[in-house]
CSV table of C-alpha atoms in Angstrom, one decimal:
chain,number,residue,atom,x,y,z
A,154,MET,CA,6.4,17.9,52.2
A,155,THR,CA,7.0,15.1,49.6
A,156,ARG,CA,5.8,15.9,46.1
A,157,PHE,CA,3.9,13.1,44.3
A,158,GLU,CA,0.8,13.1,42.2
A,159,TYR,CA,-2.2,11.0,43.6
A,160,HIS,CA,-4.7,9.1,41.5
A,161,LYS,CA,-7.9,7.7,42.4
A,162,PRO,CA,-9.1,5.0,40.0
A,163,HIS,CA,-12.3,3.4,40.4
A,164,THR,CA,-11.7,0.0,38.8
A,165,ILE,CA,-8.8,-2.3,38.9
A,166,LYS,CA,-8.5,-2.2,35.1
A,167,GLU,CA,-8.1,1.6,35.3
A,168,ALA,CA,-5.5,1.2,38.2
A,169,ILE,CA,-3.6,-1.3,36.1
A,170,GLY,CA,-3.7,1.0,33.1
A,171,LEU,CA,-2.3,3.8,35.3
A,172,MET,CA,0.5,1.7,36.5
A,173,GLY,CA,1.4,0.9,33.0
A,174,SER,CA,1.4,4.5,31.8
A,175,LEU,CA,3.2,6.5,34.6
A,176,GLU,CA,6.6,6.5,35.4
A,177,ASN,CA,7.9,5.7,39.0
A,178,ALA,CA,4.4,4.9,40.3
A,179,LYS,CA,3.4,2.8,43.4
A,180,PHE,CA,0.1,1.2,44.5
A,181,ILE,CA,-1.1,2.6,48.0
A,182,ALA,CA,-4.0,1.0,49.7
A,183,GLY,CA,-4.3,2.1,53.6
A,184,GLY,CA,-1.0,3.8,53.3
A,185,THR,CA,0.3,2.7,56.9
A,186,ASP,CA,3.3,1.3,55.1
A,187,VAL,CA,3.8,3.4,52.1
A,188,MET,CA,3.4,6.7,53.8
A,189,VAL,CA,5.9,5.8,56.4
A,190,LEU,CA,8.2,4.7,53.8
A,191,ILE,CA,7.7,8.1,51.8
A,192,LYS,CA,8.2,10.2,55.1
A,193,ARG,CA,11.4,8.3,55.9
A,194,LYS,CA,12.6,9.0,52.4
A,195,LYS,CA,13.0,5.2,51.8
A,196,ILE,CA,11.1,5.6,48.7
A,197,ALA,CA,10.2,8.6,46.6
A,198,PRO,CA,7.4,7.6,43.9
A,199,ALA,CA,6.4,10.4,41.6
A,200,HIS,CA,2.8,8.9,41.3
A,201,LEU,CA,0.7,7.0,43.9
A,202,ILE,CA,-2.2,4.9,42.7
A,203,SER,CA,-4.7,4.5,45.4
A,204,LEU,CA,-6.7,1.3,45.8
A,205,ARG,CA,-9.2,2.7,48.3
A,206,ASN,CA,-11.6,4.1,45.9
A,207,ILE,CA,-12.0,0.7,43.8
A,208,ASN,CA,-15.6,-0.3,43.5
A,209,ASP,CA,-16.6,-3.6,45.3
A,210,PHE,CA,-13.0,-4.0,46.5
A,211,SER,CA,-13.8,-4.3,50.1
A,212,SER,CA,-16.2,-7.3,50.4
A,213,ILE,CA,-16.1,-10.2,52.7
A,214,ASP,CA,-18.2,-13.1,50.7
A,215,ILE,CA,-19.1,-16.3,52.1
A,216,GLY,CA,-19.8,-19.1,49.7
A,217,ASP,CA,-17.4,-21.7,48.2
A,218,GLY,CA,-15.3,-20.9,51.4
A,219,LEU,CA,-14.5,-17.5,51.7
A,220,GLN,CA,-13.5,-14.4,49.5
A,221,ILE,CA,-11.6,-11.6,50.9
A,222,GLY,CA,-11.5,-8.4,48.8
A,223,GLY,CA,-8.1,-6.7,48.2
A,224,GLY,CA,-9.4,-3.6,50.1
A,225,VAL,CA,-10.6,-5.3,53.1
A,226,THR,CA,-9.0,-3.8,56.5
A,227,HIS,CA,-8.0,-5.5,59.5
A,228,SER,CA,-10.8,-4.1,61.3
A,229,ASP,CA,-13.3,-5.6,58.7
A,230,ILE,CA,-11.8,-9.0,59.5
A,231,VAL,CA,-12.0,-8.4,63.2
A,232,ALA,CA,-15.8,-7.3,62.9
A,233,ASN,CA,-16.7,-10.5,60.9
A,234,GLU,CA,-18.2,-13.2,62.9
A,235,PHE,CA,-18.3,-15.9,60.4
A,236,ILE,CA,-14.3,-15.4,60.2
A,237,GLN,CA,-14.2,-15.3,64.0
A,238,LYS,CA,-16.1,-18.6,64.0
A,239,ARG,CA,-14.8,-20.6,61.1
A,240,TYR,CA,-11.4,-19.0,60.3
A,241,SER,CA,-10.4,-17.9,63.9
A,242,ALA,CA,-6.7,-17.8,63.4
A,243,LEU,CA,-7.3,-14.8,61.1
A,244,THR,CA,-9.2,-12.9,63.6
A,245,ASP,CA,-6.6,-13.6,66.1
A,246,ALA,CA,-4.0,-12.1,63.9
A,247,ALA,CA,-6.0,-9.2,62.4
A,248,GLY,CA,-7.1,-8.1,66.0
A,249,LYS,CA,-3.4,-7.8,67.0
A,250,VAL,CA,-1.9,-5.7,64.2
A,251,GLY,CA,-0.7,-2.2,65.1
A,252,SER,CA,-3.3,-0.2,66.8
A,253,ARG,CA,-7.1,0.4,66.2
A,254,GLN,CA,-6.2,3.5,64.1
A,255,ILE,CA,-3.8,1.3,61.9
A,256,ARG,CA,-6.3,-1.7,61.7
A,257,ASN,CA,-8.9,0.6,60.6
A,258,VAL,CA,-7.1,1.5,57.3
A,259,ALA,CA,-4.4,-1.1,56.9
A,260,THR,CA,-5.3,-3.9,54.4
A,261,VAL,CA,-4.7,-7.7,54.6
A,262,SER,CA,-3.5,-7.4,51.1
A,263,GLY,CA,-1.0,-4.8,52.1
A,264,ASN,CA,0.3,-6.9,54.9
A,265,ILE,CA,0.7,-9.8,52.5
A,266,CYS,CA,2.3,-7.8,49.7
A,267,ASN,CA,5.0,-6.1,52.0
A,268,ALA,CA,5.9,-10.0,52.9
A,269,ALA,CA,7.7,-9.1,56.2
A,270,PRO,CA,8.9,-12.3,58.0
A,271,SER,CA,6.7,-11.0,60.8
A,272,ALA,CA,3.5,-10.2,58.7
A,273,ASP,CA,1.0,-11.1,61.3
A,274,THR,CA,-1.8,-12.3,58.8
A,275,ALA,CA,0.6,-14.4,56.8
A,276,CYS,CA,0.8,-17.4,59.1
A,277,PRO,CA,-3.1,-17.7,59.3
A,278,LEU,CA,-3.5,-17.4,55.7
A,279,LEU,CA,-1.0,-20.3,55.1
A,280,VAL,CA,-2.5,-22.4,57.4
A,281,LEU,CA,-6.1,-21.7,56.1
A,282,ASP,CA,-4.8,-22.7,52.4
A,283,ALA,CA,-5.3,-19.2,51.2
A,284,ASP,CA,-4.9,-18.3,47.4
A,285,VAL,CA,-3.8,-15.0,46.4
A,286,LYS,CA,-5.7,-13.5,43.7
A,287,ILE,CA,-3.8,-11.3,41.2
A,288,ALA,CA,-4.7,-9.1,38.4
A,289,GLY,CA,-2.1,-7.4,35.8
A,290,PRO,CA,-1.5,-6.3,32.4
A,291,LYS,CA,-1.8,-9.9,31.3
A,292,GLY,CA,-4.7,-10.7,32.9
A,293,GLU,CA,-5.9,-12.4,36.1
A,294,ARG,CA,-4.2,-15.5,38.0
A,295,GLN,CA,-4.4,-17.2,41.1
A,296,VAL,CA,-1.4,-18.8,43.2
A,297,PRO,CA,-1.1,-20.5,46.6
A,298,LEU,CA,0.0,-18.1,49.2
A,299,ASP,CA,3.0,-20.5,49.9
A,300,ASP,CA,4.2,-20.0,46.3
A,301,PHE,CA,3.4,-16.3,46.7
A,302,PHE,CA,6.0,-15.5,49.1
A,303,LEU,CA,9.8,-15.7,47.5
A,304,GLY,CA,11.9,-14.4,50.4
A,305,ALA,CA,12.1,-11.4,52.8
A,306,ASN,CA,9.9,-8.8,51.3
A,307,ARG,CA,9.8,-10.5,48.1
A,308,VAL,CA,6.6,-11.7,46.4
A,309,ASP,CA,5.4,-13.2,43.2
A,310,LEU,CA,4.1,-10.0,41.7
A,311,GLY,CA,5.3,-9.1,38.2
A,312,PRO,CA,5.3,-5.5,36.7
A,313,GLY,CA,2.0,-3.9,37.2
A,314,GLU,CA,0.3,-6.6,39.1
A,315,VAL,CA,-1.8,-6.1,42.0
A,316,VAL,CA,-3.4,-8.3,44.6
A,317,THR,CA,-7.2,-8.2,44.3
A,318,GLY,CA,-7.9,-10.4,47.2
A,319,PHE,CA,-7.8,-13.9,48.8
A,320,HIS,CA,-9.8,-17.2,48.3
A,321,LEU,CA,-10.0,-19.5,51.5
A,322,PRO,CA,-11.5,-23.1,50.9
A,323,PRO,CA,-14.4,-24.0,53.2
A,324,PHE,CA,-13.7,-26.0,56.5
A,325,GLY,CA,-16.4,-27.9,58.5
A,326,LEU,CA,-17.2,-27.7,62.1
A,327,ASN,CA,-14.4,-30.2,63.0
A,328,THR,CA,-11.8,-27.6,62.0
A,329,GLY,CA,-10.4,-25.2,64.5
A,330,SER,CA,-7.6,-22.9,64.0
A,331,ALA,CA,-5.6,-20.2,66.1
A,332,TYR,CA,-2.8,-17.6,65.8
A,333,ILE,CA,-0.5,-16.7,68.8
A,334,LYS,CA,1.6,-13.7,68.5
A,335,HIS,CA,4.7,-13.4,71.0
A,336,THR,CA,5.5,-9.8,71.7
A,337,ARG,CA,7.4,-7.6,74.2
A,338,ARG,CA,4.5,-5.3,74.4
A,339,GLN,CA,0.8,-5.6,73.5
A,340,ALA,CA,0.3,-2.9,71.1
A,341,MET,CA,2.3,-1.4,68.1
A,342,ASP,CA,4.8,-4.4,68.2
A,343,LEU,CA,6.0,-6.9,65.7
A,344,PRO,CA,6.1,-10.3,66.9
A,345,MET,CA,9.4,-12.0,68.0
A,346,VAL,CA,7.6,-15.2,67.0
A,347,GLY,CA,4.3,-15.7,65.5
A,348,ILE,CA,2.6,-19.3,65.3
A,349,ALA,CA,-0.5,-20.3,63.4
A,350,VAL,CA,-2.3,-23.7,63.6
A,351,ARG,CA,-5.3,-25.4,61.9
A,352,VAL,CA,-6.2,-28.9,62.8
A,353,THR,CA,-9.4,-30.9,61.6
A,354,ILE,CA,-10.2,-33.8,64.0
A,355,ARG,CA,-12.4,-36.9,63.8
A,356,ILE,CA,-13.8,-39.6,66.2
A,357,GLY,CA,-14.3,-42.9,64.6
A,358,GLY,CA,-14.8,-41.3,61.3
A,359,SER,CA,-17.9,-39.1,62.3
A,360,GLU,CA,-17.8,-35.4,63.0
A,361,ILE,CA,-17.9,-34.4,66.6
A,362,GLY,CA,-20.0,-31.8,68.4
A,363,CYS,CA,-20.4,-30.3,71.8
A,364,LYS,CA,-20.9,-32.9,74.7
A,365,ASP,CA,-21.9,-32.2,78.4
A,366,ALA,CA,-18.4,-32.6,79.4
A,367,PHE,CA,-17.1,-30.0,77.0
A,368,CYS,CA,-19.5,-27.3,78.5
A,369,THR,CA,-17.1,-26.6,81.5
A,370,ILE,CA,-14.5,-24.2,82.4
A,371,ASP,CA,-12.0,-27.2,82.5
A,372,SER,CA,-8.8,-26.8,80.7
A,373,ILE,CA,-8.4,-28.5,77.4
A,374,SER,CA,-5.6,-30.6,78.5
A,375,ASN,CA,-7.9,-32.1,81.2
A,376,ILE,CA,-10.6,-32.6,78.6
A,377,LEU,CA,-8.1,-34.4,76.3
A,378,ARG,CA,-7.1,-36.6,78.9
A,379,ARG,CA,-10.8,-37.4,79.6
A,380,LEU,CA,-11.2,-38.1,76.1
A,381,GLU,CA,-8.3,-40.5,75.7
A,382,ASP,CA,-10.6,-43.7,75.1
A,383,GLU,CA,-12.6,-41.9,72.3
A,384,GLU,CA,-9.4,-41.7,70.1
A,385,LEU,CA,-9.9,-38.4,68.5
A,386,ARG,CA,-7.8,-38.6,65.5
A,387,CYS,CA,-6.1,-35.6,63.6
A,388,GLU,CA,-7.5,-35.8,60.0
A,389,ASP,CA,-5.5,-32.6,58.6
A,390,VAL,CA,-3.3,-30.0,60.0
A,391,ARG,CA,-1.3,-27.1,59.3
A,392,ILE,CA,1.5,-25.3,61.1
A,393,ALA,CA,2.9,-22.1,60.0
A,394,MET,CA,5.7,-20.0,61.7
A,395,GLY,CA,6.6,-16.3,61.3
A,396,VAL,CA,10.0,-14.7,62.2
A,397,VAL,CA,11.9,-18.0,62.2
A,398,ALA,CA,13.0,-17.6,58.7
A,399,PRO,CA,13.4,-15.0,55.7
A,400,ARG,CA,9.6,-15.5,54.9
A,401,PRO,CA,6.7,-17.1,57.0
A,402,VAL,CA,7.0,-20.9,56.5
A,403,ARG,CA,5.2,-24.0,57.2
A,404,ALA,CA,6.3,-26.6,59.6
A,405,ARG,CA,5.9,-29.5,57.3
A,406,LYS,CA,7.9,-32.3,59.3
A,407,ALA,CA,5.7,-31.5,62.2
A,408,GLU,CA,2.5,-31.3,60.2
A,409,ALA,CA,3.4,-34.9,58.7
A,410,ALA,CA,4.1,-36.3,62.2
A,411,LEU,CA,0.7,-35.1,63.5
A,412,LYS,CA,-1.4,-36.0,60.4
A,413,GLY,CA,-3.7,-39.1,60.7
A,414,LYS,CA,-2.5,-39.8,64.5
A,415,VAL,CA,-4.6,-40.2,67.6
A,416,ILE,CA,-4.2,-36.8,69.5
A,417,SER,CA,-2.8,-36.4,72.9
A,418,GLU,CA,-1.1,-33.7,74.8
A,419,ALA,CA,2.0,-35.8,74.7
A,420,LEU,CA,2.0,-36.0,70.9
A,421,PHE,CA,1.5,-32.4,70.7
A,422,GLU,CA,4.6,-31.8,72.8
A,423,GLU,CA,6.6,-34.0,70.4
A,424,ILE,CA,5.2,-32.2,67.6
A,425,ALA,CA,6.1,-29.0,68.8
A,426,GLU,CA,9.6,-30.0,69.2
A,427,ILE,CA,9.8,-31.1,65.6
A,428,ALA,CA,8.4,-27.6,64.6
A,429,ALA,CA,11.3,-26.0,66.8
A,430,SER,CA,13.9,-28.2,65.1
A,431,GLU,CA,12.6,-26.9,61.6
A,432,ALA,CA,12.6,-23.1,62.6
A,433,GLN,CA,15.7,-21.2,61.8
A,434,PRO,CA,15.6,-18.1,64.0
A,435,ARG,CA,18.2,-15.6,64.2
A,436,ASP,CA,19.3,-13.0,67.0
A,437,SER,CA,17.7,-9.7,66.6
A,438,ILE,CA,16.8,-7.0,68.8
A,439,ARG,CA,13.5,-8.5,69.5
A,440,GLY,CA,14.9,-11.8,70.9
A,441,GLU,CA,17.7,-14.1,70.7
A,442,ALA,CA,17.5,-17.4,68.4
A,443,TRP,CA,17.7,-19.8,71.4
A,444,TYR,CA,14.8,-18.2,73.1
A,445,ARG,CA,12.7,-17.7,69.8
A,446,ARG,CA,13.3,-21.6,69.0
A,447,GLU,CA,12.2,-22.4,72.8
A,448,MET,CA,9.1,-20.3,72.3
A,449,VAL,CA,8.2,-22.0,69.0
A,450,LYS,CA,7.9,-25.0,70.9
A,451,VAL,CA,5.7,-23.7,73.7
A,452,LEU,CA,3.5,-21.7,71.2
A,453,THR,CA,3.1,-24.6,68.8
A,454,LYS,CA,1.7,-27.0,71.5
A,455,ARG,CA,-0.5,-24.0,73.0
A,456,ALA,CA,-1.8,-23.0,69.2
A,457,ILE,CA,-2.8,-26.7,68.7
A,458,LEU,CA,-4.5,-27.0,72.0
A,459,ILE,CA,-6.2,-23.8,71.3
A,460,SER,CA,-7.3,-24.9,67.8
A,461,VAL,CA,-8.7,-28.4,69.2
A,462,ASP,CA,-10.5,-26.5,72.0
A,463,ARG,CA,-12.4,-24.4,69.4
A,464,VAL,CA,-13.6,-27.5,67.6
A,465,LEU,CA,-14.5,-29.3,71.0
A,466,ARG,CA,-16.0,-26.0,72.7
A,467,PRO,CA,-16.8,-23.7,69.5
A,468,ASP,CA,-19.0,-21.4,71.4
A,469,ASP,CA,-16.2,-20.4,74.0
A,470,MET,CA,-14.7,-18.4,71.4
A,471,ILE,CA,-17.9,-16.1,71.2
A,472,LEU,CA,-19.3,-16.5,74.6
A,473,ARG,CA,-17.1,-16.2,77.6
A,474,GLY,CA,-18.3,-18.2,80.5
A,475,HIS,CA,-19.9,-20.7,78.4
A,476,ASP,CA,-22.7,-22.8,80.4
A,477,ALA,CA,-24.0,-26.1,79.5
A,478,ALA,CA,-27.7,-25.5,80.5
A,479,SER,CA,-28.0,-23.2,77.7
A,480,CYS,CA,-25.7,-24.7,75.1
A,481,PRO,CA,-27.6,-25.4,72.0
A,482,ARG,CA,-25.2,-28.1,70.6
A,483,VAL,CA,-25.3,-30.3,73.8
A,484,ARG,CA,-26.4,-33.9,72.8
A,485,GLY,CA,-28.8,-36.0,74.9
B,8,MET,CA,0.0,20.7,41.0
B,9,LYS,CA,-2.6,22.1,43.4
B,10,ARG,CA,-6.2,20.6,43.6
B,11,GLU,CA,-9.3,21.8,45.1
B,12,ILE,CA,-11.2,19.2,46.9
B,13,THR,CA,-14.4,19.2,49.2
B,14,PHE,CA,-14.8,17.2,52.7
B,15,LYS,CA,-17.0,17.7,55.6
B,16,LEU,CA,-15.0,18.9,58.6
B,17,ASN,CA,-16.7,19.0,61.9
B,18,ASN,CA,-20.1,19.0,60.1
B,19,GLU,CA,-19.3,21.8,58.0
B,20,GLU,CA,-18.6,21.4,54.1
B,21,ARG,CA,-15.1,22.8,53.5
B,22,LYS,CA,-13.5,23.5,50.3
B,23,VAL,CA,-9.6,23.6,50.4
B,24,GLU,CA,-6.9,24.1,48.0
B,25,VAL,CA,-4.3,21.1,48.4
B,26,ASP,CA,-1.2,19.7,47.2
B,27,PRO,CA,-1.6,16.0,46.4
B,28,GLY,CA,1.6,15.4,48.6
B,29,TRP,CA,0.1,16.6,51.7
B,30,THR,CA,-1.4,14.6,54.7
B,31,LEU,CA,-4.7,15.5,56.3
B,32,LEU,CA,-2.8,16.3,59.5
B,33,TYR,CA,-0.8,19.0,57.5
B,34,VAL,CA,-4.0,20.4,56.1
B,35,LEU,CA,-5.8,20.5,59.5
B,36,ARG,CA,-2.8,22.4,61.2
B,37,GLU,CA,-1.0,24.4,58.4
B,38,VAL,CA,-3.6,25.3,56.0
B,39,LEU,CA,-7.1,25.4,58.3
B,40,GLU,CA,-5.1,26.2,61.5
B,41,LEU,CA,-6.9,23.8,63.6
B,42,MET,CA,-4.2,23.1,66.1
B,43,GLY,CA,-6.0,20.9,68.5
B,44,THR,CA,-4.8,17.8,66.4
B,45,LYS,CA,-1.2,17.1,67.4
B,46,GLU,CA,1.9,16.0,65.4
B,47,GLY,CA,4.0,13.4,67.6
B,48,CYS,CA,5.9,11.0,65.7
B,49,GLY,CA,4.6,11.5,62.3
B,50,TYR,CA,4.8,7.8,61.6
B,51,GLY,CA,1.4,6.3,63.0
B,52,GLU,CA,3.0,5.1,66.2
B,53,CYS,CA,1.8,7.5,68.8
B,54,GLY,CA,-1.7,8.4,68.0
B,55,ALA,CA,-1.5,12.2,68.9
B,56,CYS,CA,-2.9,12.9,65.4
B,57,THR,CA,-5.8,10.6,65.8
B,58,VAL,CA,-9.1,12.2,64.0
B,59,ILE,CA,-12.3,10.3,63.2
B,60,ILE,CA,-13.2,9.7,59.3
B,61,ASP,CA,-16.5,8.2,58.6
B,62,GLY,CA,-16.8,7.0,62.2
B,63,LEU,CA,-13.4,5.4,62.3
B,64,SER,CA,-10.3,6.4,64.4
B,65,VAL,CA,-7.5,7.2,62.0
B,66,ASN,CA,-3.9,8.4,62.0
B,67,SER,CA,-4.2,11.7,60.3
B,68,CYS,CA,-0.2,11.8,59.8
B,69,LEU,CA,-0.5,8.8,57.4
B,70,TYR,CA,-3.8,9.8,55.6
B,71,PRO,CA,-3.4,11.3,52.3
B,72,ILE,CA,-5.3,14.5,52.0
B,73,LEU,CA,-6.9,13.5,48.8
B,74,GLU,CA,-8.6,10.6,50.4
B,75,ALA,CA,-10.4,13.0,52.7
B,76,GLU,CA,-12.3,14.1,49.5
B,77,GLY,CA,-16.3,13.4,50.0
B,78,ARG,CA,-15.6,12.1,53.6
B,79,ALA,CA,-16.6,13.2,56.9
B,80,VAL,CA,-13.8,14.4,59.3
B,81,THR,CA,-14.1,15.1,62.9
B,82,THR,CA,-11.4,16.6,65.0
B,83,ILE,CA,-11.1,17.6,68.6
B,84,GLU,CA,-12.5,21.1,67.6
B,85,GLY,CA,-15.8,19.5,66.5
B,86,LEU,CA,-16.7,17.8,69.9
B,87,ARG,CA,-17.8,21.0,71.7
B,88,ALA,CA,-21.2,21.9,71.6
B,89,ALA,CA,-22.4,25.2,69.7
B,90,SER,CA,-23.4,26.4,73.2
B,91,GLY,CA,-19.7,26.1,74.3
B,92,GLU,CA,-20.3,23.1,76.5
B,93,LEU,CA,-17.7,20.5,76.5
B,94,HIS,CA,-18.3,17.3,75.2
B,95,PRO,CA,-19.0,14.5,77.8
B,96,LEU,CA,-15.6,13.1,77.1
B,97,GLN,CA,-13.8,16.3,77.5
B,98,GLN,CA,-15.4,17.1,80.7
B,99,ALA,CA,-14.5,13.7,82.1
B,100,PHE,CA,-11.1,14.2,81.3
B,101,VAL,CA,-11.0,17.3,83.2
B,102,ASN,CA,-12.9,15.9,86.2
B,103,GLU,CA,-10.8,12.9,86.6
B,104,GLY,CA,-7.3,14.5,86.1
B,105,ALA,CA,-6.7,12.8,82.8
B,106,VAL,CA,-4.9,15.6,81.3
B,107,GLN,CA,-1.2,16.2,82.3
B,108,CYS,CA,0.8,17.9,79.7
B,109,GLY,CA,-2.1,17.7,77.3
B,110,PHE,CA,-0.2,16.7,74.2
B,111,CYS,CA,-1.9,13.1,73.9
B,112,THR,CA,-5.3,14.2,75.0
B,113,ALA,CA,-6.9,15.1,71.7
B,114,GLY,CA,-5.9,11.9,70.4
B,115,MET,CA,-7.2,9.9,73.3
B,116,ILE,CA,-10.3,11.6,73.3
B,117,MET,CA,-10.9,11.0,69.4
B,118,SER,CA,-10.0,7.3,70.0
B,119,ALA,CA,-12.5,7.1,72.9
B,120,LYS,CA,-15.1,8.9,71.0
B,121,ALA,CA,-14.8,6.6,68.1
B,122,LEU,CA,-15.0,3.6,70.4
B,123,ILE,CA,-18.2,5.0,72.5
B,124,ASP,CA,-19.9,5.7,69.2
B,125,GLU,CA,-19.4,2.2,68.0
B,126,ASN,CA,-20.1,0.4,71.4
B,127,GLU,CA,-22.0,2.3,74.2
B,128,LYS,CA,-20.9,-0.1,77.0
B,129,PRO,CA,-17.1,-0.8,76.4
B,130,THR,CA,-15.4,-3.1,78.8
B,131,GLU,CA,-12.2,-1.9,80.3
B,132,ASP,CA,-10.5,-4.3,77.9
B,133,ASP,CA,-12.3,-2.7,75.0
B,134,ILE,CA,-11.0,0.6,76.2
B,135,LYS,CA,-7.4,-0.5,76.6
B,136,ASP,CA,-7.4,-2.0,73.3
B,137,ASN,CA,-9.0,1.0,71.7
B,138,ILE,CA,-6.4,3.6,73.2
B,139,ALA,CA,-3.5,0.9,72.8
B,140,GLY,CA,-2.3,3.2,69.7
B,141,ASN,CA,-2.4,6.3,71.8
B,142,LEU,CA,0.9,7.1,73.8
B,143,CYS,CA,0.9,9.2,77.0
B,144,ARG,CA,4.3,9.9,78.1
B,145,CYS,CA,3.2,11.4,81.2
B,146,THR,CA,2.0,8.0,81.7
B,147,GLY,CA,-1.3,8.9,83.1
B,148,TYR,CA,-3.2,5.8,81.6
B,149,VAL,CA,-5.1,5.2,84.8
B,150,GLN,CA,-7.0,8.5,84.9
B,151,ILE,CA,-7.4,8.4,81.1
B,152,ILE,CA,-9.1,5.0,81.4
B,153,ASP,CA,-11.1,6.2,84.3
B,154,ALA,CA,-12.3,9.2,82.3
B,155,ILE,CA,-13.4,7.2,79.4
B,156,LYS,CA,-15.2,4.7,81.9
B,157,THR,CA,-17.2,7.5,83.4
B,158,VAL,CA,-18.7,8.4,80.0
B,159,ALA,CA,-18.9,4.8,78.7
B,160,GLY,CA,-20.8,3.5,81.7
B,161,GLY,CA,-23.4,6.1,81.3
B,162,GLY,CA,-22.0,8.8,83.5
B,163,ARG,CA,-21.5,6.8,86.6
B,164,THR,CA,-18.2,7.1,88.4
């Protein structure tokens, strides 16, 4: 068995202090990546500094948006109903990582710090405008996630620095988001493409809610067609793509082409093509480049539709078989 | 350097002398000689080493032993009643023919137990989702899902 010393600090300050005083030390949270790297002899740290016993590190706090602690696991995210309703893309992603056993211990911060191009929670956090909270020997700082990723497996963390959590801004009821992970098999697989979308929509300047017409099992495409005259407008949008570049990236041209426009399925088709043109996928064991680009197109359109659907029919996310008669949001 | 830790194993306080570099799986099998928990891949892919820690299913092959300190660990050996009677999940696996070579069985049952403890009436999708991290290379998944359903559905088949 590999030899290392194991440290269990109770505060972040203590953890950073240990990192400063020990030679060849590494932080470990859930350990589902670090332990594998050690067992495969890719790394050989002399000291592991555990982040599992830090006080108040695993909390999810609502207020001024959302605060996610550095020790929050993927299972914690999945179990949180508020995140499921208001930050749905993150729930979509957290529930698809690894297996239940992995999700029970693996942290979102760990997923982000590894900065794999395929990291499932990266795209949702990008579209949800997350800031990364960092603590280190020189104090605390906060950076937008988009600036935190420097390249494949490279992040903006200095010596001795550690991610202590994330801050996400608040979004209104007229905002919906979604993440789609495209894989060869349903469990224990990395995505060959991952797409996250967030949209904020408006009708004539006022927030929209559920109407009778939406409380149906009709497809979102049909509902959009029926709403053509109402001029639903896309007020804001984010699109992020995973595994199509060395790091998770935003499709900025596609975002710009959608923002401020009256939405329709035909427009989403155009947006999806722009996103595909921004993707730079490579051939790999999980899929060829041409196929990935094609799937970026399909999944971008689908993720936009799901996001819009989640604004128009919000309860559908929680209640399957939503019925109009019992819908509290139906307006006279 | 060896350290002594205390944790609850199958409802019993245990004191063990461990090396910080050991995993929980190593201690269970090689130190405490509880051979029910299996090592398959050793990298958290196959789920043969699944145990329950403080109510959650975990791959014990990736779990640093020092994190077990002060926690409650349940292994397959902890399921059988004091009278010797099998746990309903174990009996269901026998009844439904869900044990073939047997290597994945302990992990499957521990994943199923964690699920049922959390959700008394899981749907088939819940069951599939919760055992997605447990590989059965005999591919006897249908019988395994059936077995879990008989217990999850309150004993009906």
